[in-house]
Coordinates of C-alpha atoms in Angstrom, one line a residue:
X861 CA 29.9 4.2 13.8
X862 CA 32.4 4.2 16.7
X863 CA 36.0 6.0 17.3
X864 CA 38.7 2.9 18.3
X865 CA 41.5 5.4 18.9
X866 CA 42.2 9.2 20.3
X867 CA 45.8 10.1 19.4
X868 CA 47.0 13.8 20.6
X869 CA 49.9 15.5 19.8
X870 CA 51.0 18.3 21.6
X871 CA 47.3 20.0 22.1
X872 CA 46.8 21.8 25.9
X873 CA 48.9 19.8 28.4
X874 CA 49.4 16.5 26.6
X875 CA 52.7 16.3 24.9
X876 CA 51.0 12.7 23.5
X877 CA 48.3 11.1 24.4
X878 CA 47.3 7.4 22.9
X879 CA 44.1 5.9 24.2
X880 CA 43.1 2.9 22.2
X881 CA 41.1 -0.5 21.8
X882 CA 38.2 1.5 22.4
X883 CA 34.8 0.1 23.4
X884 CA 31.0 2.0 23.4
X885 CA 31.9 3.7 27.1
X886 CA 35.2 5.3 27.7
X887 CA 36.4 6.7 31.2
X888 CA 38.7 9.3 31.1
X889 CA 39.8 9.7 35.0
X890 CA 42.6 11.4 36.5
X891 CA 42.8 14.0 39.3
X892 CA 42.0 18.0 38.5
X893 CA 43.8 20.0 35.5
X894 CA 45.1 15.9 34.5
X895 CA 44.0 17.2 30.9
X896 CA 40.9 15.0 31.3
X897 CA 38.7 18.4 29.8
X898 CA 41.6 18.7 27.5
X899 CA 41.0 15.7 25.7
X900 CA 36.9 16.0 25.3
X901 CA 37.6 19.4 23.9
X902 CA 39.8 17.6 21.1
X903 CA 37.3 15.3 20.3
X904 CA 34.6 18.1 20.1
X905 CA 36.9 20.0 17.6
X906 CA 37.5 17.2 15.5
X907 CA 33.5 16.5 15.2
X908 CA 32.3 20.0 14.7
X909 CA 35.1 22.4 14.0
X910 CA 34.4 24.7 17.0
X911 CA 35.1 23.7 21.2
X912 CA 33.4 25.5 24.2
X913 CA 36.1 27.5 25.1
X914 CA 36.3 29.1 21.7
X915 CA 40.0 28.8 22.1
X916 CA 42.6 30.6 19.7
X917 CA 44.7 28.3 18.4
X918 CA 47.9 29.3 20.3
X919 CA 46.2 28.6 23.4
X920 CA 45.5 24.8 22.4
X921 CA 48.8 24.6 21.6
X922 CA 51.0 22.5 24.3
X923 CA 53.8 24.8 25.9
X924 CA 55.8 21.7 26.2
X925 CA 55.8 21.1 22.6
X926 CA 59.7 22.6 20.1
X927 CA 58.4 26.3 18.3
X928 CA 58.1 23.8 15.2
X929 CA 55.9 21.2 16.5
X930 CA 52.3 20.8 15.0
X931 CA 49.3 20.0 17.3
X932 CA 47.6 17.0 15.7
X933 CA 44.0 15.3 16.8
X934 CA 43.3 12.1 15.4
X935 CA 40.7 9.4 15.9
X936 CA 40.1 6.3 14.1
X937 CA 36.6 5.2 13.0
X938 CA 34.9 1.8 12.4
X939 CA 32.1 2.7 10.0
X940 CA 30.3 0.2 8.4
X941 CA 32.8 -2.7 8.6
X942 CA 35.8 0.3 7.6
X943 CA 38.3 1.4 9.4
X944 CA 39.5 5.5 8.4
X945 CA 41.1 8.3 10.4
X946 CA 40.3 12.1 11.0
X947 CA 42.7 14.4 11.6
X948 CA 43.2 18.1 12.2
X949 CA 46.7 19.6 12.2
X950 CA 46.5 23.0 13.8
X951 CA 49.8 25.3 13.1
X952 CA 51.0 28.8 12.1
X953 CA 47.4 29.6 13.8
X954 CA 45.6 27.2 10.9
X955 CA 43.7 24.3 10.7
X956 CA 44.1 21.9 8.1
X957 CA 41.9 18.7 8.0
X958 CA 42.8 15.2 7.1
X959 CA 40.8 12.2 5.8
X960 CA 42.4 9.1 5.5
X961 CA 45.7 10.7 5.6
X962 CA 44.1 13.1 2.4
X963 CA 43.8 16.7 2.9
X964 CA 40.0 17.6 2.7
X965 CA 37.9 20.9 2.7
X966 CA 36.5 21.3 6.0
X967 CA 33.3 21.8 5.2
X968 CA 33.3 18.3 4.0
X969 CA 34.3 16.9 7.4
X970 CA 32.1 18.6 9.4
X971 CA 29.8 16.7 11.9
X972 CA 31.3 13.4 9.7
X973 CA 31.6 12.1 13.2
X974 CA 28.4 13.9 15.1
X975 CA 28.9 14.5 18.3
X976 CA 26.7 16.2 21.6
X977 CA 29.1 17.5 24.7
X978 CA 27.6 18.3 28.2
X979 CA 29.5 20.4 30.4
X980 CA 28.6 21.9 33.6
X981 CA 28.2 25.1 31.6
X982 CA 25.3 23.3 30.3
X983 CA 23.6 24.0 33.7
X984 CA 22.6 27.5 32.2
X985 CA 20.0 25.9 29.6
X986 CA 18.1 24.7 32.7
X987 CA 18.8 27.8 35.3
X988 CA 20.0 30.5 32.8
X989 CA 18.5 33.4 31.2
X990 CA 16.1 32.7 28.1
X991 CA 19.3 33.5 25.4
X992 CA 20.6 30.1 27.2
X993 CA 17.7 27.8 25.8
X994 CA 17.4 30.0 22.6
X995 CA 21.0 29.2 21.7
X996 CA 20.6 25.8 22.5
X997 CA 17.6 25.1 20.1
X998 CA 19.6 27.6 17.5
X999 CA 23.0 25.5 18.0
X1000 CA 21.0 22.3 16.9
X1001 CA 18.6 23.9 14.1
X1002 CA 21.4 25.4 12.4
X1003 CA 23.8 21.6 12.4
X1004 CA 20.3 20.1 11.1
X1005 CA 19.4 22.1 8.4
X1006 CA 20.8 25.0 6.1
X1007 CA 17.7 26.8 5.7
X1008 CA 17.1 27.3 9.9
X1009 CA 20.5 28.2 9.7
X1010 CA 20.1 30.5 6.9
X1011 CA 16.8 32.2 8.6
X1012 CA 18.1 32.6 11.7
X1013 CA 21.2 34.6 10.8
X1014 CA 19.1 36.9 8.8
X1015 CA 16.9 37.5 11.3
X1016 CA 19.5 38.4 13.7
X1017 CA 20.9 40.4 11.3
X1018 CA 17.7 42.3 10.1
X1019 CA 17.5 42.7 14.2
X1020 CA 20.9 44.0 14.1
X1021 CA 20.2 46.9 11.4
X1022 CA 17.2 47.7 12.6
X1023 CA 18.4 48.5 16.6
X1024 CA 21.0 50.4 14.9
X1025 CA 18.4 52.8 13.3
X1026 CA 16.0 52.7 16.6
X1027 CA 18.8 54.4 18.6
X1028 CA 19.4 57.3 16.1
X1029 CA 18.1 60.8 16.8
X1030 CA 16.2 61.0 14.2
X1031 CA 14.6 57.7 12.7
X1032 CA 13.5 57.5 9.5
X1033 CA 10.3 55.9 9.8
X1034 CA 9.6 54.5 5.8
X1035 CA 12.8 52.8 6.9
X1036 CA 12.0 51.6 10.1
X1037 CA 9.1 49.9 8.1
X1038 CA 11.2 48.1 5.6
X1039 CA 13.1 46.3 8.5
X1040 CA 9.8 45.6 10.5
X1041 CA 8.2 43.8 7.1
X1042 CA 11.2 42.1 6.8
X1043 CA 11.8 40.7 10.3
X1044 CA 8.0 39.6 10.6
X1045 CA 8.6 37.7 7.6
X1046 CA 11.9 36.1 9.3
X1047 CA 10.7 36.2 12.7
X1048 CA 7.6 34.4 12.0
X1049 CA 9.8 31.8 9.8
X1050 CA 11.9 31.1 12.4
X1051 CA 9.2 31.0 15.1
X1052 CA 8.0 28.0 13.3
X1053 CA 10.9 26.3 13.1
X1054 CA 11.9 26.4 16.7
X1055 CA 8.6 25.1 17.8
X1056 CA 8.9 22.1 15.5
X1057 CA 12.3 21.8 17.0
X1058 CA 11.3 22.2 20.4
X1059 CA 8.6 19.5 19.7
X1060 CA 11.1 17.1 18.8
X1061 CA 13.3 17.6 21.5
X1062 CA 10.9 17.6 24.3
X1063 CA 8.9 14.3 23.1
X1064 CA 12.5 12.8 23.4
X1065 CA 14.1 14.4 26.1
X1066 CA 10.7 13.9 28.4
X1067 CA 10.9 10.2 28.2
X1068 CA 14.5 10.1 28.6
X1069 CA 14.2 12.4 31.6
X1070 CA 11.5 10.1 33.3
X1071 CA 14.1 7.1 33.1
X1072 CA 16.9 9.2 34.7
X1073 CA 15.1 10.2 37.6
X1074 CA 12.8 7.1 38.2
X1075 CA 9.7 8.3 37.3
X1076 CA 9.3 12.4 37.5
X1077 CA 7.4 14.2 35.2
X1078 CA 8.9 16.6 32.9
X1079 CA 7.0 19.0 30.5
X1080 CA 8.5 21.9 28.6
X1081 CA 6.7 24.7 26.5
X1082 CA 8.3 27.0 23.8
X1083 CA 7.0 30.2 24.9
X1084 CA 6.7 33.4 22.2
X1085 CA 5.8 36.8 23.1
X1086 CA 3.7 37.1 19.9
X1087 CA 0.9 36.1 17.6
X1088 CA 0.8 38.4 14.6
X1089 CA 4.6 39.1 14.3
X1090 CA 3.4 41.8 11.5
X1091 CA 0.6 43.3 13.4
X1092 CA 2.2 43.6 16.8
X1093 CA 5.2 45.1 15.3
X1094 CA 3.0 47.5 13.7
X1095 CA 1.2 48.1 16.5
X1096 CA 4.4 48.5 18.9
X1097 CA 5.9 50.8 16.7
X1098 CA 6.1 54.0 19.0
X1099 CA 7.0 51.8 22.0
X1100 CA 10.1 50.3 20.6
X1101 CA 10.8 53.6 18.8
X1102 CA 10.5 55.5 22.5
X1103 CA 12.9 52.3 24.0
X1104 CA 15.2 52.7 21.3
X1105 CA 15.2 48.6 20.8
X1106 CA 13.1 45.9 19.4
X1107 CA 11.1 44.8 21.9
X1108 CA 9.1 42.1 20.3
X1109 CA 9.9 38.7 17.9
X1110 CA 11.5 35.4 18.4
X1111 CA 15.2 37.2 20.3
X1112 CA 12.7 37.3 23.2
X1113 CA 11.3 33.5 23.1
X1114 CA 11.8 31.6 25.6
X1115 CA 11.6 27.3 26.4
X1116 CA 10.2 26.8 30.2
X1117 CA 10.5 23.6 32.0
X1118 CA 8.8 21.8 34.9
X1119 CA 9.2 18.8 37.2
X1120 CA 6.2 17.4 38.1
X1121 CA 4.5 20.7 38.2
X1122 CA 7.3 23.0 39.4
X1123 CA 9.6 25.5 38.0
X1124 CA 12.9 23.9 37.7
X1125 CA 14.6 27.3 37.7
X1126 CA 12.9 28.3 40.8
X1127 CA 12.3 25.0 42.4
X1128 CA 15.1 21.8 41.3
X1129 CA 17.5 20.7 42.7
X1130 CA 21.1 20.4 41.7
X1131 CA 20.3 17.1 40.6
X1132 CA 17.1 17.8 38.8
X1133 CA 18.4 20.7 36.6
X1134 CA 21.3 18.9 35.9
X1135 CA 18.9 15.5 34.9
X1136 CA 16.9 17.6 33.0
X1137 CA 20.2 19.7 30.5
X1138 CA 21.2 15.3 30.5
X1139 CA 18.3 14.2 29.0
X1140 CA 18.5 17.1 26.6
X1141 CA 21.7 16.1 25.3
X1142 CA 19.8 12.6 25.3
X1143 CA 17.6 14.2 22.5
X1144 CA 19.8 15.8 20.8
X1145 CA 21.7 13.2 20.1
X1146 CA 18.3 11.4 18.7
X1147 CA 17.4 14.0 16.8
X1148 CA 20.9 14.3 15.1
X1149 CA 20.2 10.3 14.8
X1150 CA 17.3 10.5 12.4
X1151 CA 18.6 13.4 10.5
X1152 CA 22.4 11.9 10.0
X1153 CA 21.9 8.3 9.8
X1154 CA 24.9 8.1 12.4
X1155 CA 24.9 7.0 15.7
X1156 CA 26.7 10.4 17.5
X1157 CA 29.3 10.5 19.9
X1158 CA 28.0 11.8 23.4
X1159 CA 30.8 14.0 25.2
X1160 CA 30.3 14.0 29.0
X1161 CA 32.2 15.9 30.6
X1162 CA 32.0 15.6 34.9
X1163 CA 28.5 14.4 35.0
X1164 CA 28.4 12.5 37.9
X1165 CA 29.1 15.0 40.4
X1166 CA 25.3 16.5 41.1
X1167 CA 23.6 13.1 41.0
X1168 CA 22.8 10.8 43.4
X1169 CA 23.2 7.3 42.9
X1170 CA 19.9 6.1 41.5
X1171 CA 20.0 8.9 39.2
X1172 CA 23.6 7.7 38.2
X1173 CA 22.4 4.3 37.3
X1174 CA 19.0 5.2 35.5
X1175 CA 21.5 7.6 33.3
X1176 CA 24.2 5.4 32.9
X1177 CA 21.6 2.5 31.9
X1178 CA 20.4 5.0 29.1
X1179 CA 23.1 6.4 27.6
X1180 CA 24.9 2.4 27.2
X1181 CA 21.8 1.3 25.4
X1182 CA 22.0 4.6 23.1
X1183 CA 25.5 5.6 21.5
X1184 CA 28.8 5.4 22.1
X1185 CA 29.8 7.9 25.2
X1186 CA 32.9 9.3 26.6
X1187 CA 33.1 10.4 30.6
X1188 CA 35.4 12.0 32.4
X1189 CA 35.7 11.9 36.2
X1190 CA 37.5 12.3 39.0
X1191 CA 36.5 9.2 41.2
X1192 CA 35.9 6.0 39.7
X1193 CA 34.0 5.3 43.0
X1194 CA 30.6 6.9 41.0
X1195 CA 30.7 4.0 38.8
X1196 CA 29.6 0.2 40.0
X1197 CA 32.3 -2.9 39.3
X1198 CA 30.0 -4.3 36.7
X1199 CA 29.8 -0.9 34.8
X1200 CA 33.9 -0.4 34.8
X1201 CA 34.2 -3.9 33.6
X1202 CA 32.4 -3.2 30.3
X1203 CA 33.9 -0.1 29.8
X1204 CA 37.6 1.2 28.8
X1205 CA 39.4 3.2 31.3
X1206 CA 42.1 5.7 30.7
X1207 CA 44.1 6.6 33.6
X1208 CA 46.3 10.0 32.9
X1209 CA 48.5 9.3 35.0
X1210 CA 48.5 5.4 34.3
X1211 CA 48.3 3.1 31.6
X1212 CA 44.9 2.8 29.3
X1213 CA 43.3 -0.6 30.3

């Protein structure tokens, strides 16, 4: 599966934007606030309903555009020897979805085209604090499957209720019981599926890692602050009831990294952390392979900046021989002649090539 064609219509600070005749790299370049961030945020709302900058939907709306204009995003799709089109057509402060020119459920549409975005937001999964790397391996557990999903928003919920009774006055302990029962039940469930995840991503994201940086050895370890979730709950009872907050289960967890032996938060560079959050994204979008059955589109938004040139080449090698992938950039200079040959450059303030 591959997109052919972006078309945007009055979305952020493109009053229309055509970029066709797509190949497996596209190069979105142009100078700062060209609308080159713009454009991967379109694509990442058309694949999975939701964009980084959780953005109303008057804000994505272009200021250039009549009061009556719709905002429309489409891409065509080659799938399987046919051509169709997605579309989103956001007005009135709606959404509505198209398929083939049909009007579809969104639900239905959903992660049709998978995609993975890096941004260099993303930097927190390496450098951030432990929520960073917990949402990350949440984020991708909940698009793979409906019961991680499902678990992990009880859990958080069940978490929610009982801090809510841990910072009464008076706590009503038989109650304070029922929740602990049921968040070592949860906890414990979703304990296990992280680590599986995390598993997966690492064995992936290890290798991938290796051939970005020529040869450096990264390890990771999904790291829990408990055994027993049921016991030490049990056990921690007064404590938690004294801090007036949950102090143990899987909202403290944590994923560490390490580069040939050495903390990447405390010890990376630039360019490490920001290999390492790359080769992530490397595995996720394997992972989303074998689950899908789709080849997913890799959204890459200023990547280049923090690497040096080997490191651009090992990646760029990788992610050519992997899925389709769009890049945005600011210098064309990053990328060698025989690279921008095979690829299709858009130019914001020139003609698509």
């Amino acid at each position: 599966m591959e997109i052919t064609k972006i078309e945007l219509k009055n979305f952020r600070n493109h009053k229309y934007l055509l970029i066709d005749n797509i190949g497996s790299i596209l190069i979105i370049a142009g100078s700062n606030a060209a609308g080159k961030t713009n454009t991967i945020e379109a694509l990442q709302l058309l694949s999975m309903h939701e964009t980084f900058k959780r953005a109303k939907i008057e804000e994505m709306l272009c200021t250039l555009r009549a009061a009556e204009e719709p905002s429309l995003i489409s891409i065509d799709i080659y799938d399987h020897n046919t051509l169709n089109t997605k579309q989103i057509v956001l007005q009135d402060n709606t959404r509505t979805y198209f398929y083939n020119k049909k009007e579809r459920p969104a639900k239905e549409l959903i992660d049709l085209i998978p995609a993975v975005l890096f941004t260099p937001d993303d930097l927190q999964i390496i450098k951030g604090p432990p929520e960073q790397r917990r949402d990350m391996l949440d984020s991708l557990g909940k698009r793979l499957s409906k019961s991680f999903a499902h678990i992990r928003d009880e859990y958080h919920r069940a978490l929610r209720h009982k801090n809510s009774l841990l910072k009464q006055e008076y706590i009503d302990l038989d109650l304070l019981e029922s929740w602990n029962t049921n968040l070592a039940k949860l906890g414990s469930s979703l304990n296990k599926h992280r680590r599986g995840l995390s598993e997966q991503l690492l064995e992936v994201a290890t290798a991938a890692y290796s051939k970005i940086s020529g040869g450096e050895e990264l390890r990771g370890t999904y790291l829990s602050n408990f055994e027993d979730l049921a016991l030490e709950l049990s056990q921690n009872r007064e404590a938690e009831v004294q801090a007036g907050r949950s102090l143990i289960g899987p909202h403290k967890d944590d994923l560490s990294f390490t580069i040939n032996g050495s903390d990447t938060r405390r010890f990376a560079s630039q360019g490490q952390q920001r290999s390492v959050a790359l080769a992530l994204k490397i595995a996720e979008i394997e992972i989303l392979r074998r689950v899908c059955g789709r080849n997913p589109l890799l959204l890459l938004d200023d990547v280049m900046s923090e690497l040096d040139t080997a490191r651009r080449t090992h990646f760029i090698d990788l992610i050519e021989s992997s899925t389709q992938a769009v890049l945005t950039t600011t210098n064309l200079g990053y990328f060698d002649e025989e690279f921008l040959e095979r690829a299709t450059i858009a130019q914001l303030q020139d003609k698509v090539r």
